[in-house]
Amino acid sequence: MRGRRGNLAAETVVRSRRLRREAGEPERRLWHVLRQSLPEAKFRRQVPLGPYHADFCSHGARLIVEVDGDDHATRIATDEARTRFLTDEGYRVIRFTNAEVMQMIDAVLASIAHALVEDGRP
């Protein structure tokens, strides 16, 4: 029996690994906090979903957390299309800026925890 990874194109797996390896400081910081504070949510990082990679995804909670860098200010239409696709796949998407993660990590974590309990999931 092949696992889920066996169903992905080799390029997708390579890209996921590269994105994890090259994560910026805000993503690394949030990953550390999620693993320590919300382990029951079982977040994964750089999860391929269709043509996109979600920064952080809890499949059980159907929640995606995106950390947006400065370049996202110029990609509003692209981000809207991405969010629409992920929402159509049954996920709720919440976004934080790099600055929010770096300067207000406790508030970011509280927002994520709140989103997890809003739907009555882990």
PDB file of C-alpha atoms in Angstrom:
ATOM      1  CA  MET A   1       0.000   0.000   0.000  1.00  0.00           C
ATOM      2  CA  ARG A   2       1.368   3.389  -0.964  1.00  0.00           C
ATOM      3  CA  GLY A   3       1.082   6.344   1.370  1.00  0.00           C
ATOM      4  CA  ARG A   4      -0.252   9.759   0.410  1.00  0.00           C
ATOM      5  CA  ARG A   5       3.234  10.950  -0.497  1.00  0.00           C
ATOM      6  CA  GLY A   6       3.413   8.210  -3.124  1.00  0.00           C
ATOM      7  CA  ASN A   7       0.516   9.881  -4.948  1.00  0.00           C
ATOM      8  CA  LEU A   8       2.284  13.218  -5.287  1.00  0.00           C
ATOM      9  CA  ALA A   9       4.420  14.211  -8.219  1.00  0.00           C
ATOM     10  CA  ALA A  10       8.123  14.043  -7.411  1.00  0.00           C
ATOM     11  CA  GLU A  11       8.464  17.773  -8.132  1.00  0.00           C
ATOM     12  CA  THR A  12       5.795  18.541  -5.525  1.00  0.00           C
ATOM     13  CA  VAL A  13       7.600  16.577  -2.824  1.00  0.00           C
ATOM     14  CA  VAL A  14      10.896  18.255  -3.718  1.00  0.00           C
ATOM     15  CA  ARG A  15       9.263  21.695  -3.608  1.00  0.00           C
ATOM     16  CA  SER A  16       7.652  20.974  -0.215  1.00  0.00           C
ATOM     17  CA  ARG A  17      11.001  19.943   1.222  1.00  0.00           C
ATOM     18  CA  ARG A  18      12.727  23.000  -0.250  1.00  0.00           C
ATOM     19  CA  LEU A  19      10.071  25.340   1.168  1.00  0.00           C
ATOM     20  CA  ARG A  20      10.457  23.772   4.615  1.00  0.00           C
ATOM     21  CA  ARG A  21      14.253  23.965   4.457  1.00  0.00           C
ATOM     22  CA  GLU A  22      14.248  27.586   3.259  1.00  0.00           C
ATOM     23  CA  ALA A  23      11.566  28.843   5.643  1.00  0.00           C
ATOM     24  CA  GLY A  24      12.020  32.371   6.911  1.00  0.00           C
ATOM     25  CA  GLU A  25      12.332  33.278  10.564  1.00  0.00           C
ATOM     26  CA  PRO A  26       8.586  34.067  11.019  1.00  0.00           C
ATOM     27  CA  GLU A  27       7.606  30.628   9.669  1.00  0.00           C
ATOM     28  CA  ARG A  28      10.236  28.844  11.781  1.00  0.00           C
ATOM     29  CA  ARG A  29       9.086  30.729  14.871  1.00  0.00           C
ATOM     30  CA  LEU A  30       5.412  29.959  14.301  1.00  0.00           C
ATOM     31  CA  TRP A  31       6.201  26.301  13.583  1.00  0.00           C
ATOM     32  CA  HIS A  32       8.030  26.013  16.912  1.00  0.00           C
ATOM     33  CA  VAL A  33       5.132  27.632  18.798  1.00  0.00           C
ATOM     34  CA  LEU A  34       2.487  25.486  17.076  1.00  0.00           C
ATOM     35  CA  ARG A  35       4.349  22.267  17.860  1.00  0.00           C
ATOM     36  CA  GLN A  36       4.836  23.263  21.503  1.00  0.00           C
ATOM     37  CA  SER A  37       1.471  24.865  22.245  1.00  0.00           C
ATOM     38  CA  LEU A  38      -1.046  23.113  19.979  1.00  0.00           C
ATOM     39  CA  PRO A  39       0.297  19.596  19.346  1.00  0.00           C
ATOM     40  CA  GLU A  40      -3.202  18.089  19.319  1.00  0.00           C
ATOM     41  CA  ALA A  41      -4.017  20.054  16.160  1.00  0.00           C
ATOM     42  CA  LYS A  42      -1.283  18.136  14.311  1.00  0.00           C
ATOM     43  CA  PHE A  43      -0.227  20.984  12.072  1.00  0.00           C
ATOM     44  CA  ARG A  44       1.981  20.139   9.117  1.00  0.00           C
ATOM     45  CA  ARG A  45       3.979  22.694   7.179  1.00  0.00           C
ATOM     46  CA  GLN A  46       4.272  23.382   3.469  1.00  0.00           C
ATOM     47  CA  VAL A  47       1.435  21.011   2.654  1.00  0.00           C
ATOM     48  CA  PRO A  48       0.638  20.623  -1.052  1.00  0.00           C
ATOM     49  CA  LEU A  49      -3.040  21.212  -1.833  1.00  0.00           C
ATOM     50  CA  GLY A  50      -3.853  21.354  -5.514  1.00  0.00           C
ATOM     51  CA  PRO A  51      -1.517  23.856  -7.172  1.00  0.00           C
ATOM     52  CA  TYR A  52      -0.622  25.488  -3.837  1.00  0.00           C
ATOM     53  CA  HIS A  53       1.426  24.809  -0.723  1.00  0.00           C
ATOM     54  CA  ALA A  54      -0.205  25.793   2.566  1.00  0.00           C
ATOM     55  CA  ASP A  55       2.255  27.241   5.088  1.00  0.00           C
ATOM     56  CA  PHE A  56       0.623  25.347   7.982  1.00  0.00           C
ATOM     57  CA  CYS A  57      -2.283  22.927   7.744  1.00  0.00           C
ATOM     58  CA  SER A  58      -4.286  20.980  10.288  1.00  0.00           C
ATOM     59  CA  HIS A  59      -6.218  18.446   8.244  1.00  0.00           C
ATOM     60  CA  GLY A  60      -8.276  17.343  11.258  1.00  0.00           C
ATOM     61  CA  ALA A  61      -9.401  20.893  11.985  1.00  0.00           C
ATOM     62  CA  ARG A  62      -9.593  21.796   8.267  1.00  0.00           C
ATOM     63  CA  LEU A  63      -7.601  24.916   9.134  1.00  0.00           C
ATOM     64  CA  ILE A  64      -4.812  26.550   7.146  1.00  0.00           C
ATOM     65  CA  VAL A  65      -2.560  29.228   8.610  1.00  0.00           C
ATOM     66  CA  GLU A  66      -0.697  31.425   6.147  1.00  0.00           C
ATOM     67  CA  VAL A  67       2.215  33.703   7.041  1.00  0.00           C
ATOM     68  CA  ASP A  68       2.414  36.531   4.541  1.00  0.00           C
ATOM     69  CA  GLY A  69       5.611  38.383   3.759  1.00  0.00           C
ATOM     70  CA  ASP A  70       5.852  41.877   2.343  1.00  0.00           C
ATOM     71  CA  ASP A  71       5.409  40.604  -1.213  1.00  0.00           C
ATOM     72  CA  HIS A  72       1.804  39.623  -0.486  1.00  0.00           C
ATOM     73  CA  ALA A  73       0.763  43.287  -0.606  1.00  0.00           C
ATOM     74  CA  THR A  74       1.352  43.160  -4.356  1.00  0.00           C
ATOM     75  CA  ARG A  75      -0.322  39.778  -4.827  1.00  0.00           C
ATOM     76  CA  ILE A  76      -3.834  40.468  -3.546  1.00  0.00           C
ATOM     77  CA  ALA A  77      -5.661  38.875  -6.502  1.00  0.00           C
ATOM     78  CA  THR A  78      -3.400  35.818  -6.381  1.00  0.00           C
ATOM     79  CA  ASP A  79      -3.959  35.411  -2.636  1.00  0.00           C
ATOM     80  CA  GLU A  80      -7.726  35.773  -3.093  1.00  0.00           C
ATOM     81  CA  ALA A  81      -7.748  33.036  -5.747  1.00  0.00           C
ATOM     82  CA  ARG A  82      -5.628  30.811  -3.509  1.00  0.00           C
ATOM     83  CA  THR A  83      -7.925  31.370  -0.516  1.00  0.00           C
ATOM     84  CA  ARG A  84     -10.984  30.697  -2.673  1.00  0.00           C
ATOM     85  CA  PHE A  85      -9.490  27.397  -3.884  1.00  0.00           C
ATOM     86  CA  LEU A  86      -8.582  26.285  -0.348  1.00  0.00           C
ATOM     87  CA  THR A  87     -12.001  27.296   0.984  1.00  0.00           C
ATOM     88  CA  ASP A  88     -13.676  25.336  -1.816  1.00  0.00           C
ATOM     89  CA  GLU A  89     -11.596  22.345  -0.681  1.00  0.00           C
ATOM     90  CA  GLY A  90     -13.241  22.671   2.751  1.00  0.00           C
ATOM     91  CA  TYR A  91     -10.510  24.512   4.652  1.00  0.00           C
ATOM     92  CA  ARG A  92     -10.736  27.704   6.656  1.00  0.00           C
ATOM     93  CA  VAL A  93      -7.808  30.029   5.929  1.00  0.00           C
ATOM     94  CA  ILE A  94      -6.421  32.557   8.392  1.00  0.00           C
ATOM     95  CA  ARG A  95      -3.542  34.877   7.567  1.00  0.00           C
ATOM     96  CA  PHE A  96      -0.922  36.693   9.576  1.00  0.00           C
ATOM     97  CA  THR A  97       1.835  39.006   8.467  1.00  0.00           C
ATOM     98  CA  ASN A  98       5.492  38.354   9.202  1.00  0.00           C
ATOM     99  CA  ALA A  99       5.411  41.367  11.534  1.00  0.00           C
ATOM    100  CA  GLU A 100       2.477  39.948  13.524  1.00  0.00           C
ATOM    101  CA  VAL A 101       4.273  36.632  13.983  1.00  0.00           C
ATOM    102  CA  MET A 102       7.524  38.295  15.015  1.00  0.00           C
ATOM    103  CA  GLN A 103       6.071  40.998  17.270  1.00  0.00           C
ATOM    104  CA  MET A 104       2.837  39.484  18.643  1.00  0.00           C
ATOM    105  CA  ILE A 105       3.338  35.714  18.663  1.00  0.00           C
ATOM    106  CA  ASP A 106       1.089  35.260  21.719  1.00  0.00           C
ATOM    107  CA  ALA A 107      -1.816  37.034  20.001  1.00  0.00           C
ATOM    108  CA  VAL A 108      -1.234  35.008  16.813  1.00  0.00           C
ATOM    109  CA  LEU A 109      -1.266  31.779  18.816  1.00  0.00           C
ATOM    110  CA  ALA A 110      -4.447  32.856  20.635  1.00  0.00           C
ATOM    111  CA  SER A 111      -6.150  33.562  17.287  1.00  0.00           C
ATOM    112  CA  ILE A 112      -5.163  30.147  15.949  1.00  0.00           C
ATOM    113  CA  ALA A 113      -6.339  28.420  19.141  1.00  0.00           C
ATOM    114  CA  HIS A 114      -9.636  30.285  18.901  1.00  0.00           C
ATOM    115  CA  ALA A 115     -10.071  29.232  15.265  1.00  0.00           C
ATOM    116  CA  LEU A 116      -9.464  25.613  16.268  1.00  0.00           C
ATOM    117  CA  VAL A 117     -12.227  25.613  18.887  1.00  0.00           C
ATOM    118  CA  GLU A 118     -14.670  27.694  16.818  1.00  0.00           C
ATOM    119  CA  ASP A 119     -15.526  24.679  14.697  1.00  0.00           C
ATOM    120  CA  GLY A 120     -15.499  22.279  17.644  1.00  0.00           C
ATOM    121  CA  ARG A 121     -12.432  20.480  16.347  1.00  0.00           C
ATOM    122  CA  PRO A 122      -9.103  19.817  18.105  1.00  0.00           C
TER     123      PRO A 122
END
